Coordinates of C-alpha atoms and ligand atoms in Angstrom, one line a residue:
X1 CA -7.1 25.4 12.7
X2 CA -5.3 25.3 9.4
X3 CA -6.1 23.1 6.2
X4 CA -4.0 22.1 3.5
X5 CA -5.8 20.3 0.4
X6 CA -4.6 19.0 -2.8
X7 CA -5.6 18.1 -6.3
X8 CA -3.2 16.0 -8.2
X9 CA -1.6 18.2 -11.1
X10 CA -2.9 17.7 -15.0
X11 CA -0.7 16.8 -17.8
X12 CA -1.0 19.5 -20.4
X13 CA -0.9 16.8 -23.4
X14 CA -4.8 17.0 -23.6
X15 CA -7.5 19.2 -23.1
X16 CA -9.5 18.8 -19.6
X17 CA -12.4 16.5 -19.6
X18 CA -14.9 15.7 -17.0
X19 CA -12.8 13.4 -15.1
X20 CA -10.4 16.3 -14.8
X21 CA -12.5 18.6 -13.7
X22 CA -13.9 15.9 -10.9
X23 CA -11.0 15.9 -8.5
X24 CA -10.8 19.6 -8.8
X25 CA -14.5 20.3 -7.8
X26 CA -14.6 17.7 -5.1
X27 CA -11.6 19.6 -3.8
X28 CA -13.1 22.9 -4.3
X29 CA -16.1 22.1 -2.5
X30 CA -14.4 21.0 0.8
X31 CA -12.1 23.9 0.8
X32 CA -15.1 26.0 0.8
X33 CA -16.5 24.4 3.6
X34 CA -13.4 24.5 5.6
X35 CA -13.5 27.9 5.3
X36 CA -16.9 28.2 6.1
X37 CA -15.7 26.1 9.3
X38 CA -13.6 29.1 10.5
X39 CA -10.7 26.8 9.1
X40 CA -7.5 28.5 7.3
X41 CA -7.1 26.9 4.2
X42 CA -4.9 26.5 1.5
X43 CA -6.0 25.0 -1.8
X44 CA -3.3 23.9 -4.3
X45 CA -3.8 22.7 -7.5
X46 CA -2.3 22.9 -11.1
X47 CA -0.2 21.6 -14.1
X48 CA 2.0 18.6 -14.7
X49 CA 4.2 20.3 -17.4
X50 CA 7.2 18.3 -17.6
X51 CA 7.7 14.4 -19.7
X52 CA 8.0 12.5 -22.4
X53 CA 4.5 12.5 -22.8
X54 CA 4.1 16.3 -22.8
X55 CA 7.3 16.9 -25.2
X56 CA 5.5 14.1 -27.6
X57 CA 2.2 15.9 -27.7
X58 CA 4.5 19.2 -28.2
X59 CA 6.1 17.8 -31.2
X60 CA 2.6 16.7 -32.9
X61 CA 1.8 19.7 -32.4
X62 CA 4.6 21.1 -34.0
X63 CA 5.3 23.2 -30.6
X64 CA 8.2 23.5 -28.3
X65 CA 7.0 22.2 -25.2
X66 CA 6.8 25.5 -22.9
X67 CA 4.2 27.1 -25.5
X68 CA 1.9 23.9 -25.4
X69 CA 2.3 24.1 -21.0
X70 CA 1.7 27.6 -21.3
X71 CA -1.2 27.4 -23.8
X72 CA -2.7 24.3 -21.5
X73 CA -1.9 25.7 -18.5
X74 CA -3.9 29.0 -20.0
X75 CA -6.7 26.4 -20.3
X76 CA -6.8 25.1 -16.9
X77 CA -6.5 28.1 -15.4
X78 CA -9.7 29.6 -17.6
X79 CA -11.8 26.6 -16.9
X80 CA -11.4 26.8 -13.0
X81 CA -12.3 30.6 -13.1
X82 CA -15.6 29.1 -14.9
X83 CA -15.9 26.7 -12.1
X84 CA -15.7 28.5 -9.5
X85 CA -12.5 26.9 -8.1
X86 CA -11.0 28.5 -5.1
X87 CA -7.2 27.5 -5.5
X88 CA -5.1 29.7 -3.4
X89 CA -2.3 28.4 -5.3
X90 CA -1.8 27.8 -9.0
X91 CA 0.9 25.2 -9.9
X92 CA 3.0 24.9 -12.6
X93 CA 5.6 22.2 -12.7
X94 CA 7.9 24.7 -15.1
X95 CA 8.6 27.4 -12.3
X96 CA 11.5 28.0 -11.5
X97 CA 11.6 28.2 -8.0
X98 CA 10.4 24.4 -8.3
X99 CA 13.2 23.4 -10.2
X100 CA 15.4 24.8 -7.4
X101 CA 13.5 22.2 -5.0
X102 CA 13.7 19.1 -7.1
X103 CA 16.9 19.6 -7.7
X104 CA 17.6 20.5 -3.5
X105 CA 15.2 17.0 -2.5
X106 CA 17.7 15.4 -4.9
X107 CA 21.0 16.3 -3.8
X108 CA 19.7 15.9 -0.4
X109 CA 18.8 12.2 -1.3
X110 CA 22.0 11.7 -3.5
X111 CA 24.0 12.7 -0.5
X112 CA 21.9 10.3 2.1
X113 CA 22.8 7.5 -0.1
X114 CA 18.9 7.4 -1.2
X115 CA 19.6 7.9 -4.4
X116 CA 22.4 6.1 -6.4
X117 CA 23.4 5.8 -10.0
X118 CA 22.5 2.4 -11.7
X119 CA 21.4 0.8 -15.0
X120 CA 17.5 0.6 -15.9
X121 CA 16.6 -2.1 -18.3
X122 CA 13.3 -2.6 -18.8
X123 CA 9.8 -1.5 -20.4
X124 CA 8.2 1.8 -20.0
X125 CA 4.6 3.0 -20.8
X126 CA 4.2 7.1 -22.2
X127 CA 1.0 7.5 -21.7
X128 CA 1.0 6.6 -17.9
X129 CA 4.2 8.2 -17.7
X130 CA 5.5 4.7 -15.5
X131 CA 8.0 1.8 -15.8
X132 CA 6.0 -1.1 -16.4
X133 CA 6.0 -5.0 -16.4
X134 CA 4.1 -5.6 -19.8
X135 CA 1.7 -7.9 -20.4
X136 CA 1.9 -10.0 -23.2
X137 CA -1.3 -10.1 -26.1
X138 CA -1.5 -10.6 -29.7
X139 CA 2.4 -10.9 -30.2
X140 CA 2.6 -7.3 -28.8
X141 CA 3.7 -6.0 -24.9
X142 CA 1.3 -4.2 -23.4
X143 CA 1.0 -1.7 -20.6
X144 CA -1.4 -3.7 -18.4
X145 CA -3.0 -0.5 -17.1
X146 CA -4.0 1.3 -20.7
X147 CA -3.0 -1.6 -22.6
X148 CA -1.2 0.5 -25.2
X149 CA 2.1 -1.0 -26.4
X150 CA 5.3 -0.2 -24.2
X151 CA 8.8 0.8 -25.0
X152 CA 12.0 -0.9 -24.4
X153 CA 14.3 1.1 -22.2
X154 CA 17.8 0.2 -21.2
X155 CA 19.9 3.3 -19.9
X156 CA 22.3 4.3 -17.2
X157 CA 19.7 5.7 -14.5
X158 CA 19.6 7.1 -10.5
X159 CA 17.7 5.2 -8.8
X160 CA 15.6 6.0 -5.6
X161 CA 15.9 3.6 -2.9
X162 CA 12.2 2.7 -2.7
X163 CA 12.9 -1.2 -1.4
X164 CA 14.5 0.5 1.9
X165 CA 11.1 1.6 2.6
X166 CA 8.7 -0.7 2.3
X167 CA 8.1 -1.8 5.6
X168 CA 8.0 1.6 7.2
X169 CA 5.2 2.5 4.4
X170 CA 3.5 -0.9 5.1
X171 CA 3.5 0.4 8.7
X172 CA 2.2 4.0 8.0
X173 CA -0.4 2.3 6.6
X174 CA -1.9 0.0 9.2
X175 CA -1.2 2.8 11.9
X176 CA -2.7 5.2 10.4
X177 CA -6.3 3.7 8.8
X178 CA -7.3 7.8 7.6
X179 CA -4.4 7.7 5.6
X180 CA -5.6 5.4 3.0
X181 CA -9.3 6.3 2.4
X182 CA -11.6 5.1 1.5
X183 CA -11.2 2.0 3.6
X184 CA -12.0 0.0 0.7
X185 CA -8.4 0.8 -1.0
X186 CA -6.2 -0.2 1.8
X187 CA -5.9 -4.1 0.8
X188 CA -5.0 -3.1 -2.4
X189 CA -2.3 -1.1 -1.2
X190 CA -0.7 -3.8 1.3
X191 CA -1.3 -6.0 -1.1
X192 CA 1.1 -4.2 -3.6
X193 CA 3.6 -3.6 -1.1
X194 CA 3.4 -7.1 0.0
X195 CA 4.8 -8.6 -3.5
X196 CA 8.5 -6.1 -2.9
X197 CA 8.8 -3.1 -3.8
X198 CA 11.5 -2.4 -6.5
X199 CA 14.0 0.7 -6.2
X200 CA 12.6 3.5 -9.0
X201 CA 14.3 4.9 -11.8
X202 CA 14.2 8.7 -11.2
X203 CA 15.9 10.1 -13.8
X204 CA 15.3 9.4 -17.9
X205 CA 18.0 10.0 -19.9
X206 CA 16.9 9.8 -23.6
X207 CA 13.9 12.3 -22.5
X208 CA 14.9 15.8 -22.9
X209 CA 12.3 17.7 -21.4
X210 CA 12.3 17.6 -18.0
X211 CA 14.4 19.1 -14.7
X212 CA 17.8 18.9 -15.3
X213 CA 19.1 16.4 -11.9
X214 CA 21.9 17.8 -10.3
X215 CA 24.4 14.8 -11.5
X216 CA 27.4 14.8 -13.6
X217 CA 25.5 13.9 -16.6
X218 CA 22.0 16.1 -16.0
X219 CA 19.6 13.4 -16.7
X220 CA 16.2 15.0 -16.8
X221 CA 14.3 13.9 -13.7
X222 CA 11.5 11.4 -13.7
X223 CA 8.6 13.4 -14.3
X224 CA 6.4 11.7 -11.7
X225 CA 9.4 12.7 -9.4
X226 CA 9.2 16.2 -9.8
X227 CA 5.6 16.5 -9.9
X228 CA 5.1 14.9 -6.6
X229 CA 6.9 17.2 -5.3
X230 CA 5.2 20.3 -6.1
X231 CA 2.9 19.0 -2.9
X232 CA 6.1 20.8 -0.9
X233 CA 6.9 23.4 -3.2
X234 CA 3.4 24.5 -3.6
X235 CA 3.3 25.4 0.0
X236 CA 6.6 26.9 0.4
X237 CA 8.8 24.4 0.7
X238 CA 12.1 25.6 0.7
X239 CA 10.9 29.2 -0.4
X240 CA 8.0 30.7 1.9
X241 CA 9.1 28.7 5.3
X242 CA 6.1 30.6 6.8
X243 CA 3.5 29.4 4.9
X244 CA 5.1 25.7 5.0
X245 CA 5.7 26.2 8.5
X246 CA 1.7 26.9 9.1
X247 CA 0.1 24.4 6.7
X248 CA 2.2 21.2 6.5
X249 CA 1.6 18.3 6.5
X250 CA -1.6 17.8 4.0
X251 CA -4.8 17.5 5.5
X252 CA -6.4 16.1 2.5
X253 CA -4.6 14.9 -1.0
X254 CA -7.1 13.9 -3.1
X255 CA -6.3 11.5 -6.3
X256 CA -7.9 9.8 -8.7
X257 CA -7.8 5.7 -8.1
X258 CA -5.8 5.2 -11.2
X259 CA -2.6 7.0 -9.4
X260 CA -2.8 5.2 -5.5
X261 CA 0.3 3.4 -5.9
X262 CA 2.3 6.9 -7.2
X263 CA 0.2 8.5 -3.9
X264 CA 0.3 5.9 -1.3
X265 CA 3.9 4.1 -1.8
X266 CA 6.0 6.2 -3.6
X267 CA 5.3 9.7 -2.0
X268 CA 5.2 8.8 1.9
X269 CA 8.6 6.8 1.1
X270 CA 9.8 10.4 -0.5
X271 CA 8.6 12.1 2.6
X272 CA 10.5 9.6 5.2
X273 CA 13.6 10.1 3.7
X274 CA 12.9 13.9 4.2
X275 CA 12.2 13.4 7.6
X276 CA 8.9 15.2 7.1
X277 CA 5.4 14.1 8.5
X278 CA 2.6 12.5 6.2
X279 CA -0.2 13.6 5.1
X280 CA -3.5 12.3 7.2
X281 CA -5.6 11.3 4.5
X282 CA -5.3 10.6 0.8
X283 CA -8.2 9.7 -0.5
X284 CA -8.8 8.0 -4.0
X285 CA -12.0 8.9 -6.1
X286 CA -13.8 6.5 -8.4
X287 CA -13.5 7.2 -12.7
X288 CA -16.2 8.4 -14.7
X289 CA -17.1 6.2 -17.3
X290 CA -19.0 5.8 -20.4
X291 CA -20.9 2.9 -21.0
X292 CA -18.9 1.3 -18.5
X293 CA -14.8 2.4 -19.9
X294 CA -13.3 5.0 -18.5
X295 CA -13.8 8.2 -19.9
X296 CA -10.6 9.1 -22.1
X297 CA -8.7 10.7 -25.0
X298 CA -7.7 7.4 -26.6
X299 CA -11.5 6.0 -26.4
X300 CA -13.0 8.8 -28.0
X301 CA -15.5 8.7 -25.1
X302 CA -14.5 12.5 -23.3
X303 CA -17.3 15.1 -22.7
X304 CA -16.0 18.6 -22.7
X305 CA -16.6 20.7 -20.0
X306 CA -17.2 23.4 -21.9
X307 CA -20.0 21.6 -23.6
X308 CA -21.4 20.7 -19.8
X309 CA -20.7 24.5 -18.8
X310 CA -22.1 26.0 -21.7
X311 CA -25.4 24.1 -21.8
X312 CA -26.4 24.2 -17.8
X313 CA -24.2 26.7 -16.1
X314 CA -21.5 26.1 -13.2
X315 CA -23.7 25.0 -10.2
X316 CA -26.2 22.4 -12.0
X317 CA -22.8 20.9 -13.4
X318 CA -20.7 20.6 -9.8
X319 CA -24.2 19.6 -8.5
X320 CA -24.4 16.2 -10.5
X321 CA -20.9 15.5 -10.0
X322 CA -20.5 15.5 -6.6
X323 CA -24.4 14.5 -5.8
X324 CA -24.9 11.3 -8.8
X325 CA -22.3 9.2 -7.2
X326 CA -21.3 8.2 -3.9
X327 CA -17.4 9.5 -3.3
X328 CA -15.3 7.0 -3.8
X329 CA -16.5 4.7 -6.0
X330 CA -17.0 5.1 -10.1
X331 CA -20.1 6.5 -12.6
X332 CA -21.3 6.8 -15.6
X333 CA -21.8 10.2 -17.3
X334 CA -24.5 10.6 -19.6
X335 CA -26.4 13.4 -20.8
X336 CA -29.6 11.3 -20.1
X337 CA -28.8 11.0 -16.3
X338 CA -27.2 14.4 -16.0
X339 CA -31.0 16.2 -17.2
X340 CA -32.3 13.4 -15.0
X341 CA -30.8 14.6 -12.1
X342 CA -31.4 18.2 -12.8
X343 CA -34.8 18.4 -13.5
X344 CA -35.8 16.3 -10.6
X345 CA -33.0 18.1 -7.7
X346 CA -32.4 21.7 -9.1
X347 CA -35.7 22.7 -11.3
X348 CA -38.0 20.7 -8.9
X349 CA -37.2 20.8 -5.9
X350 CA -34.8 23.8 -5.2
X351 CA -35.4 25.7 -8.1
X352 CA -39.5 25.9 -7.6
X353 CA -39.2 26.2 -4.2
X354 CA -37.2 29.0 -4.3
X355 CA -39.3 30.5 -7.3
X356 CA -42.8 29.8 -5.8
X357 CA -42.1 31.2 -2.1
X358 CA -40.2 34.7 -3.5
X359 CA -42.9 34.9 -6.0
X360 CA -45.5 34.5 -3.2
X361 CA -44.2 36.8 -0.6
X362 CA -44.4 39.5 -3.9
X363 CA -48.1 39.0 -4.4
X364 CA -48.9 38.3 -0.5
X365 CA -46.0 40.7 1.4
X366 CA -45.3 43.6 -0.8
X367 CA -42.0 41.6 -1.5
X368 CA -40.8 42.2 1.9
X369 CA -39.5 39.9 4.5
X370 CA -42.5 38.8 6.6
X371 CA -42.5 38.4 10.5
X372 CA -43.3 35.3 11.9
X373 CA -41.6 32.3 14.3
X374 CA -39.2 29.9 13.0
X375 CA -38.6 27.9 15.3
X376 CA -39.6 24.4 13.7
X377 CA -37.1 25.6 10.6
X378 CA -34.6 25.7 13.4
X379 CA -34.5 22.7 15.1
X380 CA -35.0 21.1 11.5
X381 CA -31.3 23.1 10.8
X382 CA -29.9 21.9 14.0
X383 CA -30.3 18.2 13.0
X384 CA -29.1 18.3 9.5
X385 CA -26.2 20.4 10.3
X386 CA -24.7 18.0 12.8
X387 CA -25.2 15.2 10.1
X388 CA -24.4 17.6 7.3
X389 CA -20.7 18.0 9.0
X390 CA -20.5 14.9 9.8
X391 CA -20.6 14.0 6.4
X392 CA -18.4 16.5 5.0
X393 CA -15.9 15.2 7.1
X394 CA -15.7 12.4 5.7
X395 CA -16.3 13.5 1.9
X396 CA -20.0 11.9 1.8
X397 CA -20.2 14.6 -0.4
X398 CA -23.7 13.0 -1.6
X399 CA -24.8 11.9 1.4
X400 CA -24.1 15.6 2.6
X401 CA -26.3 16.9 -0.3
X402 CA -28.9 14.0 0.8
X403 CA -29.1 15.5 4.1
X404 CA -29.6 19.2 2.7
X405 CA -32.8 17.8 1.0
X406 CA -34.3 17.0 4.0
X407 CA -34.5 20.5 4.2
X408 CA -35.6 21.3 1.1
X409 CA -38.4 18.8 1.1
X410 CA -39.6 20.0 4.5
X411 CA -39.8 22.9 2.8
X412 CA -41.7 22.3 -0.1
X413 CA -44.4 19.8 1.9
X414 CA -44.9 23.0 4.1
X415 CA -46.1 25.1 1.5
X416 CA -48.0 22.7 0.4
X417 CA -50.0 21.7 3.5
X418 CA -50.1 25.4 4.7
X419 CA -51.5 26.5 1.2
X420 CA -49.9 30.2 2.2
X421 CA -51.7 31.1 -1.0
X422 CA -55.3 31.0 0.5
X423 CA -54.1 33.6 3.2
X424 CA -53.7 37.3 2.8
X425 CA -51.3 39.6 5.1
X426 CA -50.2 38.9 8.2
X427 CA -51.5 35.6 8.4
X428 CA -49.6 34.7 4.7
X429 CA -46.6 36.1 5.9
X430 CA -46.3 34.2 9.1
X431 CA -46.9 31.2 6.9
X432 CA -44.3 32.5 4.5
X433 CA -41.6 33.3 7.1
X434 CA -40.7 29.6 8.1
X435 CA -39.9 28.7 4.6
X436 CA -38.0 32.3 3.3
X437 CA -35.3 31.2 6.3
X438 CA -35.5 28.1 5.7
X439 CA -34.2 28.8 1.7
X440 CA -31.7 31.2 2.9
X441 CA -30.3 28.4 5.1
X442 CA -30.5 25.8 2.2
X443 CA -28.2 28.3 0.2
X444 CA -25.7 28.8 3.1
X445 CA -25.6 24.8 2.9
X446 CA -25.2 24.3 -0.5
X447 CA -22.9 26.9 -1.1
X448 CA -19.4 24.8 -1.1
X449 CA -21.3 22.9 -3.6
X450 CA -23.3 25.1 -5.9
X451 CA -21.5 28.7 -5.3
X452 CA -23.0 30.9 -7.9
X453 CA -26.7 29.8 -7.5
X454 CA -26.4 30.0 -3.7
X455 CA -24.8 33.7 -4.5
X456 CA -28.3 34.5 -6.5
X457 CA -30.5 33.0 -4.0
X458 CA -29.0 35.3 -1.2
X459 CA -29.7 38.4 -4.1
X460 CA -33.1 37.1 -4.2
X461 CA -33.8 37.3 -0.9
X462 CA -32.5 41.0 -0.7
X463 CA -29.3 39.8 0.9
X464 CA -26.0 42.3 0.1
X465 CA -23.3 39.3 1.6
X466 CA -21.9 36.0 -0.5
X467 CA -22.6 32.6 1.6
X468 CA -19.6 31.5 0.7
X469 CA -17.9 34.5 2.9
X470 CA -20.2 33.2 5.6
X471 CA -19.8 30.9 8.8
X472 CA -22.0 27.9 9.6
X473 CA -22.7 30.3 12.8
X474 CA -24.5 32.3 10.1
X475 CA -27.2 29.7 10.1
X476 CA -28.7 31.2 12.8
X477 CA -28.8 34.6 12.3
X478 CA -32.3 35.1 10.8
X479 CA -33.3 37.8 7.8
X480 CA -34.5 41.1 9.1
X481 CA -38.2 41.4 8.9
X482 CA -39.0 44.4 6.4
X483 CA -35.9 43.5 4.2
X484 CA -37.1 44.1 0.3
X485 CA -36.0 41.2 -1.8
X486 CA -33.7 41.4 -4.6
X487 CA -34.6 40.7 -8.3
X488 CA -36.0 37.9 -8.9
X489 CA -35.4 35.1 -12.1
X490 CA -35.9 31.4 -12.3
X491 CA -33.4 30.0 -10.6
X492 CA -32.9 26.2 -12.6
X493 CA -35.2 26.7 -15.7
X494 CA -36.6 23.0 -16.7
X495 CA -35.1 21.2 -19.5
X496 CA -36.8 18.9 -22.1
X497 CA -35.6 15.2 -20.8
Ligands
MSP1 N1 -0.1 14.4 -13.8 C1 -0.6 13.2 -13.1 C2 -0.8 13.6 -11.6 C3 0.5 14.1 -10.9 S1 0.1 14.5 -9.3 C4 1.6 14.7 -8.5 C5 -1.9 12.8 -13.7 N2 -2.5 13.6 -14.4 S2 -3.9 13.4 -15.3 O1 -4.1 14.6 -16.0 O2 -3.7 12.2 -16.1 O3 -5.0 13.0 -14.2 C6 -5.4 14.0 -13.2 C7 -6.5 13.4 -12.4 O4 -7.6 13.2 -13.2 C8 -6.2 12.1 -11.7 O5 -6.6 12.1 -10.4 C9 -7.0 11.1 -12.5 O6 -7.4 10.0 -11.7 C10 -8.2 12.0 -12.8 N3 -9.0 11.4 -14.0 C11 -8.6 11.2 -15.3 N4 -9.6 10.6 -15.9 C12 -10.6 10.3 -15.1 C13 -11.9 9.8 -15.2 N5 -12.4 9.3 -16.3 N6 -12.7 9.8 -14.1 C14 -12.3 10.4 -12.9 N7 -11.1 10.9 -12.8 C15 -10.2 10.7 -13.8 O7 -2.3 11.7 -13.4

């Protein structure tokens, strides 16, 4: 079966900060364990380079425009290596063969009669890159999602014909319950489409960087026009018909909840009038906040990820942000809750189990793989893989982690009752045996979620092969008695609190 999975793209104004990197892990984890699932999958992600937002930053910055999406994208692109993302595709907005598909979808739309040339007067807000009816406060208009003043715009436009479409849409919707997930956003959509839809201005023609549209007077294209599109061009759309062919429509777009309406209005109406099928789910995270805003630039509230990555490493830092918060719904970052979290999951639990049972079959087994019956470990594996899947399908990424601690704890409570420290031998290493398969299991797990440390877990354990190259199937295919193990270090050292 194929799989096709999406992050949205990021605007190269800013560098990344956590709630950046959030959408991109949680995507990188169920890629991974797609593939794991004998699944052929394609993972796109990338940059947003085009805007007036982007060509503002630029010019701050004293910078054309390209250098800062080429710097950004440089960024991006380093940051994902150090986190272990698995894209199959990197995006950038400013290719050239996506230029040649914008500007295709348009004339296409132009010629349907779902695009026409109009007059847009209204208000328009750069920072969320979207026309906008401003709220008024303190004298001032304000965007009523960032609440940063808006600007007047009143210029000849194209305009998509989005109002032809909201019924179909509405319809989508209520047939198809995956395709708004989590179920909790749905009435928020209807309820949006249910006050009218009005037609969208999709070209900007005081903004000068941007996709030239293929019109008389080569209005650079709305930039949240073009960038949806890269979801087609990204997958060969136009340019690799065999890799579009195998992998459209989306299985899985994931988004932040701060761009549904862009995701679950504006896009499948785009798709319809391109006669191509929908995408089954898009599902909408929650923000990360701190001290209860959202974490942002213009709050002076963003942690770095380089800060997170530098001080605990790649795996303890996808760890808390997929396991601290159910999917779906918002958290709050703090460096308090994040050592929380560590200490108690990865140094306590995983870590020292993992550290005390190598360290004992050392002392006990010459630092070889004992022989001994696993069978309790494996109908312990048998339950929490069904559940495990179960909730992986439905991106209960935490709950999925939950369920791998049943494991883990089983673990750990069996050493304890068994004492395998008391024995010598044989007898240790039968004692042992249970709970060295069971860690190797844990690691094959928690490998879409913590890939590096799962990697040095299978090393300790003397293993040559990298979980995440594995198959669940591999759960049952047991160490081979004798095996030495590899090196050994601690794992997830404690931290002060
Ligand atoms: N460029 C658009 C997306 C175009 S996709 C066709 C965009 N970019 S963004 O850089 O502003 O945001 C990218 C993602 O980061 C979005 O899904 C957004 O929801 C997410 N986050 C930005 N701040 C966030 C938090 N504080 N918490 C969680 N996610 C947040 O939107």
């Amino acid at each position: 079966m194929n799989y096709y999975i999406t992050t949205p793209l990021y605007y190269v104004n800013d560098e990344p900060h956590i709630g950046h990197v959030y959408t991109t892990v949680a995507a990188d984890c169920l890629a991974r364990y797609k593939r794991m699932s004998g699944c052929r999958t394609f993972f796109l992600t990338g940059t947003d380079e085009h805007g007036q937002k982007v060509a503002e930053a630029a010019s701050k910055k004293q910078c054309q425009p390209q250098e800062l999406a080429d710097r950004m994208a440089a960024v991006y692109s380093e940051l994902w290596s150090q986190l272990e993302i698995s894209y199959d595709r990197f995006f950038r907005t400013t290719e050239p063969e996506h230029e040649k598909v914008v500007q295709t979808v348009f004339t296409r739309l132009l010629q349907q009669g779902d695009i026409y040339r109009g007059e847009y007067q209204g208000w328009y807000c750069v920072h969320e890159e979207n026309y906008v009816t401003p709220v008024l406060e303190n004298s001032q208009r304000l965007c009523p999602d960032c609440r940063r003043p808006v600007r007047e715009v009143a210029e000849p436009s194209y305009f998509f014909r989005l109002s032809a479409y909201q019924e179909k849409v509405r319809q989508h919707i209520l047939t198809y319950p995956d395709f708004v997930q989590p179920d909790f956003r749905r009435n928020e959509v209807l309820s949006f489409l249910s006050q009218g839809l009005l037609d969208l201005s999709v070209t900007r023609k005081n903004v000068s960087w941007g996709i030239p549209s293929p019109t008389p007077e080569r209005y650079p294209v709305y930039v949240w026009f073009d960038a949806l599109l890269n979801y087609l061009t990204g997958v060969g759309y136009l340019c690799q018909e065999e890799t579009f062919t195998a992998f459209w429509p989306p299985s899985v777009q994931l988004i932040g909840k701060d761009i549904i309406r862009f995701h679950h209005i504006i896009w499948p109406a785009i798709l319809m009038t391109l006669n191509l099928p929908l995408p089954e789910k898009i599902f909408a995270h929650g923000w990360w906040l701190v001290n209860r805003d959202k974490m942002s630039k213009s709050l002076g509230n963003v942690v770095s990820p380089r800060d997170v990555l530098k001080e605990y490493g790649s795996s303890a830092f996808r760890f808390f942000l997929l396991r601290e918060v159910p999917f779906g719904l918002d958290g709050e970052y703090s460096e308090t809750n994040f050592c929380k979290r560590y200490n108690s999951d990865l140094a306590n639990d995983l870590g020292n189990l993992v550290n005390r049972t190598l360290n004992l079959v050392e002392k006990k087994c010459g630092g070889r793989i004992p022989e001994g019956q696993v069978e309790e470990v494996n109908r312990l594996t048998e339950e929490v893989q069904s559940l495990f899947r179960e909730k992986m399908e439905r991106l209960a990424y935490s709950e999925a982690i939950e369920t791998v601690w049943r494991l883990v704890i089983h673990l750990n409570k069996f050493l304890d009752e068994k004492a395998p420290w008391r024995y010598q031998g044989e007898q240790a290493g039968r004692l042992l045996r249970p709970v060295v398969e069971g860690i190797r299991r844990v690691a094959l797990f928690l490998s879409p979620f913590i890939p590096a440390a799962c990697r040095d877990i299978y090393k300790m354990l003397g293993l040559q092969t990298d979980p995440a190259a594995g198959n669940w199937k591999d759960l049952f295919s047991p160490l081979p008695a004798g095996q030495n193990l590899g090196p050994r270090f601690i794992l997830f050292p404690r931290r002060p609190p």
